[in-house]
Amino acid sequence: MACNVINEGMKMAVFESKPDFDPGIFQRALKDVIKKVNGNLELFTDKFPASSTIGNVYEFNKHGNTRDANPENNEGINIGWTTGFWTGILNLIYEHTGDERYIKAIETQVNSFKDRIEKEIDCNTHDLGFLYSLSCVAAYRLTGNEAAKTAALAAAKHLMSRYVEVAGILQAWGDMNDPSERGRMIIDSLMNLPLLYWASEITGDSLYKNAADNHAQKALKYIVRDDGTTYHTYFFDTYTGDPKNGNTLQGHADDSCWARGQAWGIYGFVLSYLYTNDSRFLEISKVLANYFLNRSPEDLVVYWDLDFTDGSGEPKDSSSSAIAVCGLLELVKHLSEEGEKQYYTNAAMKIMKSLYDRYSTRNDEGSNALLLHGVYFRKYNHGVDEANLWGDYFYLEALTRLIKNWNPYW
Ligand code: GLY
């Protein structure tokens, strides 16, 4: 467990006061979102949008990661780690509207996810949690769709093949025998654990939950540094299970704090708390949140790496802020101290107001996205200052959390 955390007591003055705006703006924001998604529904029902936009416009998915599109791929193919965010958006809009067109589109996409896991198409990744929680677990929770349940359980089983027992971690990427990837855990994986916790609840088999819990404990101990920042990735010896070293792939430097990784941590640890009741996960989520909030720039939306702030000339990553808001809004549900609850609630609402005012597309006809100015992969100049599917998803999840008492899909 991270110890001697130095940022725990610090508070940002801007988040000490309650928001002075009418929370009705979030209803207006939701209306804009529904209009935009309605406009996208036909195009992206049996074809999926790409991970991030080009010139603020989503095209069909051709490839799932940051590499060049494979010309052999069909347009709108269900590969990569982000297609589930689109189905997640449809699930959320269905909850808000009850519109039957969404049920049909969700069923079509659930069948695509079922086919994907049955044929093991691009499934050798820890990202199965992102993919199947928001698509199939959500559809099962909302409508009892049995195909969705079957697909999600198959995905959980497949995810278990990435569990390195001796180290107690899920390997993030690549073939399990690839020497450059063997034994690598990444902070993003915390968001993939709910699929395993859910599988234990459904099957009664504690294997999934134990693996998820072990992984979260290892992340808490090794990914979180003593100053409340986080490594993006951390290696373990797959023969002895011993910890080796931390580094980064998507962050600015090995010892910097990649903003999205920190946001995955804020939210991901709370989600592990939901399923385990282990209060250390709640405590560490607060520690990560404090560091994240303390790095807030003037407009409260963070730069892509928390090493940067105003004046750096670096781009913002709106998606990190949307993810963090969702994490904070879940976190406050489990805190008892009033001052603390209010502080994180103020922060979540003020960040969301800024996202709505300055980053959302609202009625902008020139974009089919929801949230602009994200960063996918700065080093490869991929999706920089563009919208991305997860930013859109978490923006809508955050609005949903602010508007109604929402039962998480995670
Ligand atoms: N999970 C990959 C990313 O956050 O870019």
CSV table of C-alpha atoms and ligand atoms in Angstrom, one decimal:
chain,number,residue,atom,x,y,z
A,1,MET,CA,0.0,0.0,0.0
A,2,ALA,CA,1.2,3.5,-0.8
A,3,CYS,CA,2.4,5.1,2.3
A,4,ASN,CA,3.6,8.6,3.3
A,5,VAL,CA,1.1,10.1,0.9
A,6,ILE,CA,1.9,13.8,0.9
A,7,ASN,CA,-1.1,15.2,-0.9
A,8,GLU,CA,-3.9,13.9,1.2
A,9,GLY,CA,-4.6,17.0,3.2
A,10,MET,CA,-4.3,19.6,0.4
A,11,LYS,CA,-7.5,21.1,-0.9
A,12,MET,CA,-8.2,23.4,-3.8
A,13,ALA,CA,-10.0,26.6,-2.8
A,14,VAL,CA,-12.0,26.5,-6.0
A,15,PHE,CA,-13.6,23.2,-5.0
A,16,GLU,CA,-14.3,24.3,-1.4
A,17,SER,CA,-17.3,26.4,-2.4
A,18,LYS,CA,-20.6,25.1,-3.8
A,19,PRO,CA,-21.4,25.6,-7.5
A,20,ASP,CA,-23.1,28.9,-8.1
A,21,PHE,CA,-24.9,27.8,-11.3
A,22,ASP,CA,-28.3,26.2,-11.9
A,23,PRO,CA,-27.8,22.3,-12.1
A,24,GLY,CA,-30.6,22.5,-14.8
A,25,ILE,CA,-27.8,23.0,-17.3
A,26,PHE,CA,-27.1,19.3,-17.1
A,27,GLN,CA,-30.6,18.5,-18.3
A,28,ARG,CA,-30.0,20.9,-21.2
A,29,ALA,CA,-26.6,19.2,-21.9
A,30,LEU,CA,-28.4,15.8,-21.9
A,31,LYS,CA,-30.9,17.1,-24.5
A,32,ASP,CA,-28.0,18.1,-26.8
A,33,VAL,CA,-26.4,14.7,-26.3
A,34,ILE,CA,-29.6,12.8,-27.2
A,35,LYS,CA,-30.1,14.9,-30.3
A,36,LYS,CA,-26.5,14.2,-31.4
A,37,VAL,CA,-26.7,10.4,-30.8
A,38,ASN,CA,-30.1,10.2,-32.5
A,39,GLY,CA,-28.4,11.7,-35.5
A,40,ASN,CA,-25.7,9.0,-35.4
A,41,LEU,CA,-27.8,6.0,-34.7
A,42,GLU,CA,-28.6,4.8,-38.3
A,43,LEU,CA,-25.0,5.2,-39.4
A,44,PHE,CA,-23.6,3.3,-36.4
A,45,THR,CA,-26.0,0.5,-35.8
A,46,ASP,CA,-24.4,-2.5,-37.6
A,47,LYS,CA,-21.1,-0.6,-38.0
A,48,PHE,CA,-19.0,0.9,-35.2
A,49,PRO,CA,-17.4,4.3,-35.1
A,50,ALA,CA,-13.6,4.7,-34.9
A,51,SER,CA,-11.9,5.2,-31.6
A,52,SER,CA,-11.3,8.9,-32.2
A,53,THR,CA,-12.4,11.5,-34.6
A,54,ILE,CA,-10.5,13.0,-37.5
A,55,GLY,CA,-11.3,16.7,-37.7
A,56,ASN,CA,-13.9,16.1,-34.9
A,57,VAL,CA,-15.9,13.6,-37.1
A,58,TYR,CA,-16.1,9.9,-36.4
A,59,GLU,CA,-15.6,7.7,-39.4
A,60,PHE,CA,-16.2,3.9,-39.5
A,61,ASN,CA,-13.9,1.8,-37.3
A,62,LYS,CA,-11.1,0.2,-39.4
A,63,HIS,CA,-8.6,-0.6,-36.7
A,64,GLY,CA,-8.8,-0.8,-33.0
A,65,ASN,CA,-5.5,0.6,-31.8
A,66,THR,CA,-3.3,3.5,-32.7
A,67,ARG,CA,-1.7,1.8,-35.7
A,68,ASP,CA,-2.6,2.4,-39.3
A,69,ALA,CA,-5.9,0.9,-40.5
A,70,ASN,CA,-5.7,-2.5,-42.1
A,71,PRO,CA,-7.2,-2.0,-45.6
A,72,GLU,CA,-8.4,-5.6,-45.4
A,73,ASN,CA,-10.8,-4.8,-42.5
A,74,ASN,CA,-14.4,-4.2,-43.2
A,75,GLU,CA,-15.6,-0.7,-42.5
A,76,GLY,CA,-17.1,-0.4,-39.0
A,77,ILE,CA,-15.6,-3.7,-37.8
A,78,ASN,CA,-15.9,-4.6,-34.2
A,79,ILE,CA,-12.2,-4.7,-33.2
A,80,GLY,CA,-10.0,-2.8,-30.8
A,81,TRP,CA,-10.8,-1.7,-27.2
A,82,THR,CA,-13.3,1.1,-27.8
A,83,THR,CA,-16.4,-0.2,-29.6
A,84,GLY,CA,-18.1,-1.1,-26.3
A,85,PHE,CA,-18.2,2.6,-25.4
A,86,TRP,CA,-20.5,3.2,-28.4
A,87,THR,CA,-22.9,0.4,-27.3
A,88,GLY,CA,-22.6,1.9,-23.7
A,89,ILE,CA,-23.8,5.2,-25.1
A,90,LEU,CA,-26.8,3.5,-26.7
A,91,ASN,CA,-27.6,1.7,-23.4
A,92,LEU,CA,-27.5,5.0,-21.6
A,93,ILE,CA,-29.7,6.8,-24.1
A,94,TYR,CA,-32.2,3.9,-24.0
A,95,GLU,CA,-32.4,4.4,-20.2
A,96,HIS,CA,-33.1,8.1,-20.7
A,97,THR,CA,-35.6,7.8,-23.5
A,98,GLY,CA,-37.1,4.3,-23.6
A,99,ASP,CA,-36.9,4.7,-27.3
A,100,GLU,CA,-37.4,1.2,-29.0
A,101,ARG,CA,-35.0,2.1,-31.8
A,102,TYR,CA,-32.2,1.9,-29.3
A,103,ILE,CA,-33.2,-1.6,-28.1
A,104,LYS,CA,-33.0,-2.8,-31.7
A,105,ALA,CA,-29.6,-1.3,-32.2
A,106,ILE,CA,-28.3,-2.6,-28.9
A,107,GLU,CA,-29.5,-6.1,-29.9
A,108,THR,CA,-27.6,-5.9,-33.2
A,109,GLN,CA,-24.5,-4.8,-31.4
A,110,VAL,CA,-24.8,-7.4,-28.6
A,111,ASN,CA,-24.9,-10.1,-31.4
A,112,SER,CA,-21.7,-8.6,-32.8
A,113,PHE,CA,-20.0,-8.8,-29.4
A,114,LYS,CA,-21.2,-12.4,-29.1
A,115,ASP,CA,-19.8,-13.3,-32.5
A,116,ARG,CA,-16.5,-11.5,-31.6
A,117,ILE,CA,-15.9,-13.5,-28.4
A,118,GLU,CA,-17.1,-16.8,-29.9
A,119,LYS,CA,-14.7,-16.4,-32.8
A,120,GLU,CA,-12.0,-14.8,-30.6
A,121,ILE,CA,-11.6,-11.8,-32.9
A,122,ASP,CA,-9.0,-9.4,-31.4
A,123,CYS,CA,-9.7,-10.8,-27.9
A,124,ASN,CA,-6.2,-11.2,-26.6
A,125,THR,CA,-6.3,-8.1,-24.5
A,126,HIS,CA,-7.2,-7.1,-20.9
A,127,ASP,CA,-9.7,-4.6,-22.5
A,128,LEU,CA,-12.4,-7.2,-22.6
A,129,GLY,CA,-13.8,-5.5,-19.4
A,130,PHE,CA,-14.2,-2.2,-21.1
A,131,LEU,CA,-15.7,-3.9,-24.1
A,132,TYR,CA,-18.2,-6.3,-22.5
A,133,SER,CA,-19.2,-4.4,-19.3
A,134,LEU,CA,-20.7,-1.5,-21.2
A,135,SER,CA,-22.2,-3.5,-24.1
A,136,CYS,CA,-23.3,-6.9,-22.9
A,137,VAL,CA,-23.4,-6.7,-19.0
A,138,ALA,CA,-25.3,-3.4,-19.4
A,139,ALA,CA,-27.8,-4.9,-21.9
A,140,TYR,CA,-28.3,-7.9,-19.6
A,141,ARG,CA,-28.8,-5.6,-16.6
A,142,LEU,CA,-31.3,-3.4,-18.5
A,143,THR,CA,-33.3,-5.9,-20.5
A,144,GLY,CA,-32.3,-9.4,-19.4
A,145,ASN,CA,-30.9,-10.1,-22.8
A,146,GLU,CA,-29.6,-13.7,-22.5
A,147,ALA,CA,-27.3,-13.5,-25.5
A,148,ALA,CA,-25.6,-10.6,-23.8
A,149,LYS,CA,-25.2,-12.5,-20.6
A,150,THR,CA,-23.7,-15.5,-22.4
A,151,ALA,CA,-21.3,-13.3,-24.3
A,152,ALA,CA,-20.2,-11.4,-21.2
A,153,LEU,CA,-19.5,-14.6,-19.3
A,154,ALA,CA,-17.5,-15.9,-22.2
A,155,ALA,CA,-15.5,-12.7,-22.2
A,156,ALA,CA,-14.8,-13.0,-18.5
A,157,LYS,CA,-13.6,-16.6,-19.0
A,158,HIS,CA,-11.3,-15.4,-21.8
A,159,LEU,CA,-10.0,-12.6,-19.6
A,160,MET,CA,-9.0,-15.1,-17.0
A,161,SER,CA,-6.6,-16.6,-19.5
A,162,ARG,CA,-4.5,-13.4,-19.0
A,163,TYR,CA,-4.2,-14.0,-15.3
A,164,VAL,CA,-0.6,-14.6,-14.1
A,165,GLU,CA,-1.3,-16.5,-10.9
A,166,VAL,CA,2.2,-16.3,-9.4
A,167,ALA,CA,2.2,-12.5,-9.7
A,168,GLY,CA,-1.5,-12.0,-9.0
A,169,ILE,CA,-2.0,-9.7,-12.0
A,170,LEU,CA,-3.8,-9.6,-15.4
A,171,GLN,CA,-1.3,-9.1,-18.2
A,172,ALA,CA,-2.4,-6.1,-20.2
A,173,TRP,CA,-1.3,-6.6,-23.7
A,174,GLY,CA,0.2,-9.0,-26.2
A,175,ASP,CA,0.8,-12.7,-26.3
A,176,MET,CA,1.3,-14.2,-22.9
A,177,ASN,CA,4.7,-15.4,-23.9
A,178,ASP,CA,5.9,-12.2,-25.6
A,179,PRO,CA,9.0,-11.2,-23.7
A,180,SER,CA,8.3,-7.5,-24.1
A,181,GLU,CA,4.8,-7.7,-22.6
A,182,ARG,CA,5.1,-10.7,-20.2
A,183,GLY,CA,4.0,-9.8,-16.7
A,184,ARG,CA,3.0,-6.2,-17.5
A,185,MET,CA,0.0,-4.8,-15.6
A,186,ILE,CA,-1.4,-1.4,-16.4
A,187,ILE,CA,-3.5,1.0,-14.4
A,188,ASP,CA,-6.3,1.1,-17.1
A,189,SER,CA,-7.0,-2.6,-16.2
A,190,LEU,CA,-8.8,-1.5,-13.0
A,191,MET,CA,-11.7,-0.7,-15.2
A,192,ASN,CA,-11.7,-4.3,-16.6
A,193,LEU,CA,-12.1,-5.9,-13.2
A,194,PRO,CA,-15.8,-5.3,-12.8
A,195,LEU,CA,-16.4,-7.9,-15.6
A,196,LEU,CA,-14.7,-10.5,-13.4
A,197,TYR,CA,-16.5,-9.4,-10.2
A,198,TRP,CA,-19.8,-9.6,-12.1
A,199,ALA,CA,-19.0,-13.1,-13.5
A,200,SER,CA,-18.4,-14.4,-9.9
A,201,GLU,CA,-21.8,-13.0,-8.9
A,202,ILE,CA,-23.5,-14.6,-11.8
A,203,THR,CA,-21.8,-18.0,-11.7
A,204,GLY,CA,-21.1,-18.3,-8.0
A,205,ASP,CA,-17.5,-19.2,-8.9
A,206,SER,CA,-15.1,-17.1,-6.7
A,207,LEU,CA,-12.2,-17.6,-9.1
A,208,TYR,CA,-13.0,-14.5,-11.1
A,209,LYS,CA,-13.4,-12.3,-8.0
A,210,ASN,CA,-10.2,-13.5,-6.4
A,211,ALA,CA,-8.2,-12.7,-9.5
A,212,ALA,CA,-9.8,-9.2,-9.7
A,213,ASP,CA,-9.1,-8.6,-6.1
A,214,ASN,CA,-5.5,-9.7,-6.3
A,215,HIS,CA,-4.9,-7.5,-9.3
A,216,ALA,CA,-6.4,-4.5,-7.6
A,217,GLN,CA,-4.3,-5.1,-4.4
A,218,LYS,CA,-1.2,-5.4,-6.6
A,219,ALA,CA,-2.1,-2.1,-8.4
A,220,LEU,CA,-2.6,-0.4,-5.0
A,221,LYS,CA,0.8,-1.6,-3.8
A,222,TYR,CA,2.9,-1.0,-6.9
A,223,ILE,CA,1.2,1.2,-9.5
A,224,VAL,CA,0.4,3.9,-6.9
A,225,ARG,CA,3.5,5.9,-5.8
A,226,ASP,CA,4.0,7.3,-2.4
A,227,ASP,CA,3.2,10.9,-3.5
A,228,GLY,CA,-0.3,9.8,-4.8
A,229,THR,CA,0.7,9.7,-8.4
A,230,THR,CA,0.6,6.6,-10.6
A,231,TYR,CA,2.7,4.6,-13.0
A,232,HIS,CA,1.0,3.8,-16.3
A,233,THR,CA,2.4,0.3,-16.4
A,234,TYR,CA,4.3,-2.1,-14.0
A,235,PHE,CA,6.2,-5.3,-14.7
A,236,PHE,CA,6.3,-8.4,-12.6
A,237,ASP,CA,8.5,-11.5,-12.9
A,238,THR,CA,6.3,-14.2,-14.3
A,239,TYR,CA,8.4,-17.0,-12.8
A,240,THR,CA,8.8,-15.7,-9.2
A,241,GLY,CA,6.0,-13.2,-9.1
A,242,ASP,CA,8.4,-10.5,-7.9
A,243,PRO,CA,7.7,-6.8,-8.7
A,244,LYS,CA,10.2,-5.4,-11.2
A,245,ASN,CA,9.7,-1.8,-12.4
A,246,GLY,CA,7.2,0.8,-13.4
A,247,ASN,CA,7.2,2.8,-16.6
A,248,THR,CA,4.9,4.4,-19.1
A,249,LEU,CA,3.6,3.9,-22.6
A,250,GLN,CA,1.1,6.7,-23.1
A,251,GLY,CA,2.4,9.2,-20.5
A,252,HIS,CA,5.0,11.9,-20.9
A,253,ALA,CA,7.7,10.1,-18.9
A,254,ASP,CA,8.2,7.0,-16.8
A,255,ASP,CA,8.1,9.1,-13.7
A,256,SER,CA,5.3,11.5,-14.8
A,257,CYS,CA,1.6,11.1,-14.0
A,258,TRP,CA,-0.4,10.3,-17.2
A,259,ALA,CA,-3.7,12.1,-16.6
A,260,ARG,CA,-6.0,9.3,-18.0
A,261,GLY,CA,-4.2,6.7,-16.0
A,262,GLN,CA,-4.8,8.7,-12.8
A,263,ALA,CA,-8.5,9.0,-13.8
A,264,TRP,CA,-8.7,5.3,-14.5
A,265,GLY,CA,-7.3,4.8,-11.0
A,266,ILE,CA,-9.7,7.2,-9.2
A,267,TYR,CA,-12.7,5.4,-10.8
A,268,GLY,CA,-11.2,1.9,-10.9
A,269,PHE,CA,-10.4,1.6,-7.3
A,270,VAL,CA,-13.9,2.7,-6.2
A,271,LEU,CA,-15.3,0.0,-8.5
A,272,SER,CA,-13.2,-2.6,-6.7
A,273,TYR,CA,-14.5,-1.2,-3.4
A,274,LEU,CA,-18.1,-1.7,-4.6
A,275,TYR,CA,-17.5,-5.5,-5.1
A,276,THR,CA,-15.1,-6.2,-2.2
A,277,ASN,CA,-16.0,-3.7,0.6
A,278,ASP,CA,-12.3,-3.3,1.2
A,279,SER,CA,-12.0,0.3,2.5
A,280,ARG,CA,-8.3,0.6,1.3
A,281,PHE,CA,-9.7,0.9,-2.2
A,282,LEU,CA,-11.9,3.8,-1.2
A,283,GLU,CA,-9.0,5.5,0.6
A,284,ILE,CA,-6.6,5.2,-2.3
A,285,SER,CA,-9.2,6.5,-4.7
A,286,LYS,CA,-9.4,9.7,-2.6
A,287,VAL,CA,-5.6,10.0,-2.6
A,288,LEU,CA,-5.5,9.8,-6.4
A,289,ALA,CA,-8.4,12.2,-6.7
A,290,ASN,CA,-6.6,14.7,-4.5
A,291,TYR,CA,-3.6,14.7,-6.7
A,292,PHE,CA,-5.7,14.9,-9.8
A,293,LEU,CA,-7.7,17.8,-8.5
A,294,ASN,CA,-4.7,19.6,-7.2
A,295,ARG,CA,-3.3,19.7,-10.8
A,296,SER,CA,-6.4,21.5,-12.1
A,297,PRO,CA,-5.7,24.3,-14.5
A,298,GLU,CA,-7.7,27.5,-14.7
A,299,ASP,CA,-10.6,26.0,-16.6
A,300,LEU,CA,-10.6,22.8,-14.4
A,301,VAL,CA,-10.0,20.4,-17.3
A,302,VAL,CA,-6.7,18.7,-17.1
A,303,TYR,CA,-3.8,18.5,-19.5
A,304,TRP,CA,-3.0,15.1,-21.0
A,305,ASP,CA,-0.2,14.5,-18.5
A,306,LEU,CA,-0.5,15.9,-15.0
A,307,ASP,CA,3.1,17.1,-15.3
A,308,PHE,CA,1.7,19.9,-17.5
A,309,THR,CA,-0.4,22.8,-16.6
A,310,ASP,CA,-1.3,26.2,-18.0
A,311,GLY,CA,1.5,27.8,-20.1
A,312,SER,CA,2.9,24.4,-21.1
A,313,GLY,CA,1.5,24.6,-24.6
A,314,GLU,CA,0.5,21.0,-24.3
A,315,PRO,CA,-3.1,19.8,-25.2
A,316,LYS,CA,-5.9,19.1,-22.7
A,317,ASP,CA,-7.4,15.7,-22.4
A,318,SER,CA,-11.1,16.2,-21.8
A,319,SER,CA,-11.7,12.5,-21.5
A,320,SER,CA,-9.5,12.2,-18.4
A,321,SER,CA,-11.7,14.9,-16.7
A,322,ALA,CA,-14.9,13.1,-17.7
A,323,ILE,CA,-13.7,9.8,-16.3
A,324,ALA,CA,-12.5,11.5,-13.1
A,325,VAL,CA,-16.0,13.1,-12.6
A,326,CYS,CA,-17.6,9.6,-12.9
A,327,GLY,CA,-15.2,8.3,-10.3
A,328,LEU,CA,-15.8,11.2,-8.0
A,329,LEU,CA,-19.6,10.8,-8.2
A,330,GLU,CA,-19.3,7.1,-7.4
A,331,LEU,CA,-16.8,7.9,-4.6
A,332,VAL,CA,-19.1,10.3,-2.8
A,333,LYS,CA,-21.8,7.7,-2.5
A,334,HIS,CA,-19.6,5.8,-0.1
A,335,LEU,CA,-18.2,8.6,2.0
A,336,SER,CA,-19.7,9.5,5.3
A,337,GLU,CA,-17.8,12.7,6.2
A,338,GLU,CA,-20.0,15.7,5.0
A,339,GLY,CA,-17.1,18.1,4.2
A,340,GLU,CA,-15.3,15.5,2.1
A,341,LYS,CA,-18.5,14.5,0.3
A,342,GLN,CA,-19.2,18.2,-0.5
A,343,TYR,CA,-15.7,18.9,-1.7
A,344,TYR,CA,-15.7,16.0,-4.3
A,345,THR,CA,-19.3,16.8,-5.3
A,346,ASN,CA,-18.4,20.5,-5.9
A,347,ALA,CA,-15.3,19.4,-7.9
A,348,ALA,CA,-17.4,17.0,-10.1
A,349,MET,CA,-20.1,19.5,-10.8
A,350,LYS,CA,-17.7,22.4,-11.6
A,351,ILE,CA,-15.5,20.2,-13.9
A,352,MET,CA,-18.7,19.1,-15.7
A,353,LYS,CA,-19.9,22.7,-16.1
A,354,SER,CA,-16.6,23.5,-17.8
A,355,LEU,CA,-16.8,20.4,-20.0
A,356,TYR,CA,-20.3,21.4,-21.0
A,357,ASP,CA,-19.5,25.1,-21.6
A,358,ARG,CA,-16.1,24.8,-23.3
A,359,TYR,CA,-15.6,21.2,-24.6
A,360,SER,CA,-19.0,19.7,-25.6
A,361,THR,CA,-20.2,20.0,-29.1
A,362,ARG,CA,-23.8,21.0,-28.2
A,363,ASN,CA,-25.5,22.0,-31.5
A,364,ASP,CA,-22.3,22.1,-33.5
A,365,GLU,CA,-23.3,20.7,-36.9
A,366,GLY,CA,-19.7,20.2,-37.9
A,367,SER,CA,-19.1,17.3,-35.4
A,368,ASN,CA,-20.9,14.0,-34.7
A,369,ALA,CA,-19.0,13.7,-31.4
A,370,LEU,CA,-20.1,14.7,-27.9
A,371,LEU,CA,-16.9,15.9,-26.2
A,372,LEU,CA,-14.1,17.7,-28.1
A,373,HIS,CA,-10.4,18.2,-27.2
A,374,GLY,CA,-9.3,14.8,-26.0
A,375,VAL,CA,-5.9,13.1,-26.5
A,376,TYR,CA,-5.6,9.4,-27.4
A,377,PHE,CA,-1.8,8.9,-27.8
A,378,ARG,CA,0.3,12.0,-27.7
A,379,LYS,CA,3.6,10.3,-28.6
A,380,TYR,CA,2.3,8.8,-31.8
A,381,ASN,CA,0.3,12.0,-32.5
A,382,HIS,CA,-2.8,9.9,-32.7
A,383,GLY,CA,-6.2,11.4,-31.8
A,384,VAL,CA,-4.6,14.6,-30.4
A,385,ASP,CA,-7.1,17.4,-29.8
A,386,GLU,CA,-9.8,15.2,-31.1
A,387,ALA,CA,-13.0,13.7,-29.7
A,388,ASN,CA,-12.8,10.0,-28.7
A,389,LEU,CA,-15.4,7.4,-27.9
A,390,TRP,CA,-14.5,6.9,-24.2
A,391,GLY,CA,-14.6,10.7,-23.6
A,392,ASP,CA,-18.1,10.8,-25.1
A,393,TYR,CA,-19.2,7.8,-23.1
A,394,PHE,CA,-17.9,9.1,-19.7
A,395,TYR,CA,-19.3,12.6,-20.5
A,396,LEU,CA,-22.8,11.0,-20.9
A,397,GLU,CA,-22.3,8.7,-17.9
A,398,ALA,CA,-21.4,11.7,-15.8
A,399,LEU,CA,-24.5,13.6,-17.0
A,400,THR,CA,-26.6,10.6,-16.2
A,401,ARG,CA,-25.1,10.4,-12.7
A,402,LEU,CA,-25.9,14.1,-12.1
A,403,ILE,CA,-29.4,13.8,-13.4
A,404,LYS,CA,-30.7,10.5,-11.9
A,405,ASN,CA,-30.0,7.8,-9.4
A,406,TRP,CA,-28.0,5.6,-11.8
A,407,ASN,CA,-27.2,1.9,-11.3
A,408,PRO,CA,-23.7,1.4,-12.8
A,409,TYR,CA,-23.1,-1.0,-15.7
A,410,TRP,CA,-19.7,-1.7,-14.3
B,1,GLY,N1,-7.0,2.2,-22.2
B,1,GLY,C1,-6.3,2.9,-23.2
B,1,GLY,C2,-6.3,4.4,-23.0
B,1,GLY,O1,-6.8,4.9,-22.0
B,1,GLY,O2,-5.9,5.0,-23.9
